[in-house]
Coordinates of C-alpha atoms and ligand atoms in Angstrom, one line a residue:
M6 CA -43.1 26.9 71.2
K7 CA -41.8 24.2 68.8
K8 CA -42.0 24.9 65.1
T9 CA -44.1 22.5 63.0
I10 CA -42.8 20.0 60.4
V11 CA -45.2 18.8 57.8
T12 CA -44.0 16.3 55.2
G13 CA -45.0 13.1 53.6
D14 CA -45.0 10.6 50.7
R15 CA -47.3 9.0 48.2
P16 CA -48.2 5.4 49.1
T17 CA -47.2 3.9 45.8
G18 CA -44.6 1.4 46.7
K19 CA -42.0 0.2 49.3
M20 CA -39.3 2.7 50.2
H21 CA -35.7 2.3 49.1
I22 CA -32.4 3.6 50.5
G23 CA -32.8 6.6 48.2
H24 CA -35.8 7.7 50.2
Y25 CA -34.0 6.8 53.4
F26 CA -30.9 8.9 52.9
G27 CA -32.7 11.5 50.8
S28 CA -35.3 12.4 53.4
L29 CA -36.4 9.7 56.0
Q30 CA -33.2 9.9 57.9
N31 CA -33.4 13.7 58.1
R32 CA -37.0 13.4 59.5
V33 CA -35.9 10.9 62.1
E34 CA -33.2 13.3 63.3
M35 CA -35.5 16.3 63.3
Q36 CA -38.6 14.8 65.0
K37 CA -37.2 15.4 68.5
D38 CA -37.0 19.2 67.9
Y39 CA -40.2 19.8 66.0
D40 CA -43.9 19.2 66.3
T41 CA -43.9 16.6 63.5
Y42 CA -46.7 15.6 61.1
I43 CA -46.0 13.0 58.5
L44 CA -48.7 12.5 55.9
I45 CA -49.5 9.5 53.8
A46 CA -50.6 11.2 50.6
D47 CA -53.2 8.8 49.4
V48 CA -55.3 11.5 47.6
Q49 CA -52.2 12.7 45.8
A50 CA -51.3 9.1 44.9
L51 CA -54.7 8.7 43.4
T52 CA -54.2 11.6 41.0
D53 CA -52.3 9.3 38.7
N54 CA -53.5 5.9 40.1
F55 CA -57.2 6.6 40.3
Q56 CA -58.0 3.4 38.5
D57 CA -56.0 1.4 40.9
P58 CA -57.4 2.0 44.5
E59 CA -56.2 -1.4 45.7
K60 CA -52.6 -0.5 45.0
I61 CA -52.9 2.7 47.1
R62 CA -54.7 0.9 49.9
K63 CA -52.1 -1.8 50.1
N64 CA -49.2 0.7 50.0
V65 CA -50.6 2.8 52.8
K66 CA -49.7 -0.1 55.1
E67 CA -46.3 -0.6 53.6
L68 CA -45.5 3.1 54.0
V69 CA -46.4 3.2 57.7
L70 CA -44.2 0.1 58.2
D71 CA -41.3 1.8 56.4
Y72 CA -41.7 4.9 58.5
L73 CA -41.8 3.1 61.8
G74 CA -38.9 0.8 60.6
A75 CA -36.8 3.9 59.6
G76 CA -37.2 5.2 63.1
I77 CA -40.1 7.6 63.0
D78 CA -41.2 7.5 66.7
P79 CA -45.0 7.3 67.0
N80 CA -44.7 8.8 70.6
I81 CA -43.4 12.1 69.3
A82 CA -44.4 12.2 65.6
N83 CA -47.9 12.0 64.1
I84 CA -48.4 9.8 61.1
Y85 CA -51.8 10.4 59.4
I86 CA -53.8 9.8 56.2
Q87 CA -54.4 12.7 53.9
S88 CA -57.9 11.6 52.8
M89 CA -59.0 11.5 56.4
I90 CA -58.5 15.2 56.8
P91 CA -61.4 16.8 54.8
E92 CA -60.0 20.3 55.6
I93 CA -57.2 19.6 53.2
A94 CA -59.7 19.1 50.4
E95 CA -61.6 22.2 51.5
L96 CA -58.5 24.3 51.5
T97 CA -57.5 23.0 48.1
V98 CA -60.7 24.5 46.6
Y99 CA -60.1 27.9 48.1
F100 CA -56.4 27.8 47.0
S101 CA -57.4 26.9 43.4
N102 CA -58.6 30.5 42.9
L103 CA -55.1 31.8 43.7
V104 CA -53.1 29.8 41.1
T105 CA -53.2 30.3 37.4
V106 CA -53.4 27.3 35.1
S107 CA -50.2 28.5 33.3
R108 CA -48.4 28.7 36.6
L109 CA -49.3 25.0 37.1
Y110 CA -47.9 24.2 33.6
R111 CA -44.6 25.8 34.6
N112 CA -44.0 23.5 37.6
P113 CA -40.8 21.6 36.6
T114 CA -41.6 18.5 38.7
T115 CA -45.1 18.0 37.3
K116 CA -43.7 18.7 33.8
F117 CA -41.0 16.0 34.3
E118 CA -43.6 13.5 35.7
A119 CA -45.8 14.2 32.7
S120 CA -42.9 13.6 30.3
Q121 CA -42.2 10.3 32.0
K122 CA -45.7 9.2 31.5
K123 CA -45.5 10.4 27.9
E124 CA -48.5 12.7 28.5
L125 CA -49.1 15.9 26.6
F126 CA -48.4 18.9 28.8
G127 CA -49.2 22.5 28.2
D128 CA -52.0 24.9 27.4
E129 CA -52.4 23.5 23.9
G130 CA -54.2 20.3 24.7
S131 CA -53.0 18.5 27.7
S132 CA -53.9 14.8 28.1
L133 CA -53.6 15.1 31.9
T134 CA -56.4 15.3 34.3
Y135 CA -57.3 18.4 36.3
G136 CA -56.4 16.5 39.4
F137 CA -52.9 15.7 38.3
L138 CA -52.2 19.2 37.0
G139 CA -53.5 20.6 40.3
Y140 CA -51.8 18.3 42.8
P141 CA -49.3 20.9 43.8
V142 CA -52.2 23.1 44.9
S143 CA -53.5 20.3 47.1
Q144 CA -49.9 19.7 48.4
A145 CA -49.9 23.4 49.4
A146 CA -53.1 22.6 51.3
D147 CA -51.4 19.6 52.9
I148 CA -48.8 21.8 54.4
L149 CA -50.7 24.9 55.2
A150 CA -53.8 23.2 56.7
L151 CA -51.5 21.9 59.4
G152 CA -49.7 25.2 59.8
G153 CA -46.4 23.8 58.6
D154 CA -43.2 25.9 59.1
I155 CA -40.6 23.4 57.9
V156 CA -40.9 20.8 55.1
P157 CA -38.1 18.2 55.0
V158 CA -38.2 16.7 51.5
G159 CA -36.1 15.4 48.6
E160 CA -34.8 17.7 45.9
D161 CA -37.6 17.0 43.4
Q162 CA -40.1 18.6 45.8
I163 CA -38.6 22.0 45.8
P164 CA -40.9 23.4 43.1
H165 CA -43.9 22.3 45.1
I166 CA -42.7 24.0 48.2
E167 CA -42.0 27.2 46.2
Q168 CA -45.5 27.0 44.9
T169 CA -46.8 26.5 48.4
R170 CA -45.0 29.7 49.5
E171 CA -46.5 31.7 46.6
I172 CA -50.0 30.5 47.5
A173 CA -49.5 31.4 51.2
R174 CA -48.3 34.8 50.2
K175 CA -51.2 35.4 47.8
F176 CA -53.7 34.2 50.4
N177 CA -52.2 36.5 53.0
N178 CA -52.3 39.5 50.6
T179 CA -55.8 38.8 49.6
Y180 CA -57.5 37.8 52.9
G181 CA -55.1 39.1 55.6
E182 CA -52.2 37.4 57.4
T183 CA -53.1 33.8 57.9
F184 CA -50.2 31.5 56.9
V185 CA -46.5 31.4 57.4
E186 CA -44.5 30.8 54.3
P187 CA -43.0 27.3 54.9
E188 CA -39.4 26.5 54.1
Y189 CA -38.0 23.2 52.7
V190 CA -35.1 21.5 54.2
L191 CA -32.9 19.1 52.2
S192 CA -31.0 16.2 53.7
K193 CA -27.2 15.9 53.5
N194 CA -27.7 13.6 50.5
P195 CA -30.7 14.9 48.8
R196 CA -30.4 12.6 45.8
I197 CA -29.1 9.0 45.8
K198 CA -27.8 7.4 42.7
G199 CA -29.0 4.0 41.5
L200 CA -27.1 0.7 41.3
D201 CA -26.7 1.3 37.5
G202 CA -25.0 4.6 38.1
N203 CA -28.2 6.5 37.1
D204 CA -28.5 9.9 38.8
K205 CA -31.6 8.8 40.6
M206 CA -32.5 5.7 42.5
S207 CA -36.1 4.9 41.5
K208 CA -38.5 2.0 41.4
S209 CA -39.4 2.6 37.8
L210 CA -35.7 2.4 36.8
G211 CA -35.3 -0.9 38.6
N212 CA -32.0 0.3 40.2
A213 CA -33.1 0.4 43.9
I214 CA -32.2 -1.4 47.1
Y215 CA -35.4 -1.5 49.3
L216 CA -35.4 -1.0 53.0
A217 CA -37.1 -4.4 53.3
D218 CA -34.9 -6.3 50.9
S219 CA -33.5 -9.7 52.1
K220 CA -29.8 -10.5 52.2
E221 CA -30.2 -12.5 49.0
E222 CA -31.9 -9.7 47.2
I223 CA -29.2 -7.2 48.5
S224 CA -26.4 -9.6 47.4
K225 CA -27.8 -10.0 43.9
K226 CA -28.2 -6.3 43.4
I227 CA -24.8 -5.3 44.8
M228 CA -23.0 -8.0 42.7
S229 CA -24.5 -6.3 39.6
A230 CA -23.7 -2.7 40.6
I231 CA -21.6 -0.6 38.2
T232 CA -17.9 -0.3 38.9
D233 CA -15.1 1.6 37.1
P234 CA -15.3 0.1 33.6
N235 CA -11.6 0.6 33.1
K236 CA -10.7 -1.8 35.8
I237 CA -10.4 -5.2 34.0
K238 CA -8.2 -7.3 36.2
K239 CA -8.5 -7.7 39.9
D240 CA -5.3 -5.8 40.7
D241 CA -5.8 -2.9 38.2
P242 CA -5.9 0.4 40.0
A243 CA -9.3 2.1 39.6
N244 CA -11.2 5.3 40.2
P245 CA -13.6 4.9 43.2
D246 CA -15.4 8.2 42.3
I247 CA -17.1 6.5 39.3
C248 CA -17.9 3.3 41.2
M249 CA -21.3 2.7 42.7
V250 CA -19.9 0.2 45.2
Y251 CA -17.7 2.8 46.7
Y252 CA -20.5 5.3 46.5
Y253 CA -22.7 3.1 48.8
H254 CA -19.7 2.2 51.0
K255 CA -19.6 6.0 51.8
L256 CA -23.2 5.7 53.0
V257 CA -23.2 2.5 55.1
T258 CA -19.6 1.6 55.9
P259 CA -17.8 3.2 58.8
T260 CA -15.7 6.2 57.8
E261 CA -12.2 4.8 58.7
Q262 CA -12.9 1.6 56.7
T263 CA -14.3 3.7 53.8
K264 CA -11.0 5.6 53.6
K265 CA -9.1 2.4 53.5
I266 CA -11.3 1.1 50.7
C267 CA -10.7 4.2 48.7
S268 CA -6.9 4.0 48.9
E269 CA -6.8 0.3 48.3
C270 CA -9.0 0.7 45.2
K271 CA -6.8 3.5 43.9
C272 CA -3.6 1.5 44.2
G273 CA -5.0 -1.7 42.8
S274 CA -4.8 -3.8 46.0
R275 CA -8.6 -4.5 46.2
G276 CA -10.6 -6.6 43.8
C277 CA -14.2 -5.6 43.0
V278 CA -15.7 -8.9 44.0
A279 CA -14.2 -8.7 47.5
C280 CA -15.2 -5.0 47.7
K281 CA -18.8 -5.9 46.8
K282 CA -19.0 -8.7 49.3
E283 CA -17.8 -6.3 52.0
L284 CA -20.5 -3.8 50.9
I285 CA -23.2 -6.5 51.2
E286 CA -22.2 -7.1 54.8
S287 CA -22.2 -3.4 55.6
M288 CA -25.6 -2.9 53.9
V289 CA -27.2 -5.8 55.7
N290 CA -25.8 -4.6 59.0
Y291 CA -26.9 -1.0 58.3
L292 CA -30.5 -2.1 57.4
K293 CA -30.8 -4.6 60.3
P294 CA -32.2 -2.3 63.0
I295 CA -34.6 -0.8 60.4
Q296 CA -35.8 -4.3 59.3
D297 CA -36.1 -5.5 62.9
R298 CA -38.3 -2.6 63.8
R299 CA -40.3 -3.0 60.6
K300 CA -40.9 -6.7 61.5
Y301 CA -41.9 -5.8 65.0
Y302 CA -44.7 -3.6 63.7
E303 CA -45.5 -6.0 60.8
E304 CA -46.4 -8.6 63.4
R305 CA -48.6 -6.1 65.3
P306 CA -51.2 -4.7 62.9
E307 CA -53.5 -3.5 65.7
E308 CA -50.7 -1.4 67.1
V309 CA -50.0 0.1 63.7
E310 CA -53.7 0.9 63.3
K311 CA -53.7 2.6 66.7
I312 CA -50.7 4.7 65.7
L313 CA -52.4 5.8 62.5
K314 CA -55.7 6.6 64.1
Q315 CA -54.0 8.6 66.9
G316 CA -51.9 10.5 64.4
T317 CA -54.9 11.2 62.2
L318 CA -56.9 12.5 65.1
K319 CA -54.1 14.9 66.1
A320 CA -53.9 16.2 62.6
Q321 CA -57.7 16.6 62.3
Q322 CA -57.7 18.7 65.5
R323 CA -54.9 20.9 64.2
A324 CA -56.5 21.3 60.8
K325 CA -59.8 22.3 62.4
Q326 CA -58.1 25.2 64.2
V327 CA -56.3 26.4 61.2
M328 CA -59.5 26.3 59.1
Q329 CA -61.4 28.5 61.6
K330 CA -59.0 31.2 61.0
V331 CA -59.1 30.6 57.2
R332 CA -62.9 30.8 57.1
K333 CA -63.0 33.9 59.3
N334 CA -60.5 35.7 57.1
M335 CA -62.3 34.7 53.9
Q336 CA -65.6 35.9 55.5
I337 CA -67.2 32.5 55.1
D338 CA -67.6 31.8 58.8
Y339 CA -71.4 31.9 58.7
F340 CA -72.4 30.3 62.0
K341 CA -70.5 31.2 65.1
E342 CA -68.9 28.2 66.7
D343 CA -68.6 27.6 70.4
Ligands
LIG413 N1 -45.3 15.1 46.6 C1 -44.6 14.4 47.7 C2 -43.8 13.2 47.0 O1 -44.2 12.8 45.9 C3 -45.5 13.8 48.7 C4 -46.3 14.9 49.5 C5 -47.6 15.1 49.4 C6 -45.7 15.8 50.4 N2 -48.0 16.1 50.3 C7 -46.8 16.6 50.9 C8 -44.4 16.1 50.8 C9 -46.6 17.6 51.8 C10 -44.2 17.2 51.7 C11 -45.3 17.9 52.2 O2 -42.9 12.7 47.6

């Protein structure tokens, strides 16, 4: 029997190449070998966007298109909507007894997110909501309600998967063997740097290339990417290891050519403008099949809706089965089902 993958994203914006190389590509490769469930985490997105439901609603569509564009195959993987699986909400309530509040305050990812929002964080007067602080508990329910074994994610998600494992263990110790402890899988490039050289590509930092960017947008962004600051003149030798243009060449330009770029840069026979122009071509070529697929689905909204409905139905069926076992083991299975 195939093992199960459960993973997903918050529908808060279009996906960029950081998401692609950081996790989407990995999921596309793995979908053939696993029973794959990819969740659109609308409930989780609402924890810090609850005043803005239109934004989440709109981005659910964008996210499905990004998934399909990136190569998630709806014939083998199930894409589904978190809020349409009530078992996840139910399981979150049961799990909330198994996690202390101070453990939630120790989660480094929520801590970091709180600091970015400039919210007070910690036992001494948090300005965050119960929902935001507790979202790792509901993420554990996302994974365990579907019986997930493997969770392919970006690096920032590791603390949440660790917390999920703790919850599964605690549940099993308390109510008897019910869940497997899921494992995370990182991609080859778990973290992609931004155009400005920042350690992380992110929408809020304005340093991202989006999967759906036009050639004009890509050109503008790449022309402004950070290169070796010590290279002043076109034929100065430079250090490709501190150049963002070379960094992206390694991701999207064929290996042989990338090697040539590296040696030309080091010996000063390659100007940055020409190098950037070449990267624009490579990036556009690389993204073309993704954009073509995205466009195909963008023009067929009924087909996309069918895919989402189908995936959600499959996830519902699976969550129902898992919950029967949960309710039985927790001794809350009051009426025998057929
Ligand atoms: N927290 C994840 C993110 O922000 C999204 C997510 C929600 C998720 N539920 C999940 C990821 C379950 C993996 C498994 O990217």
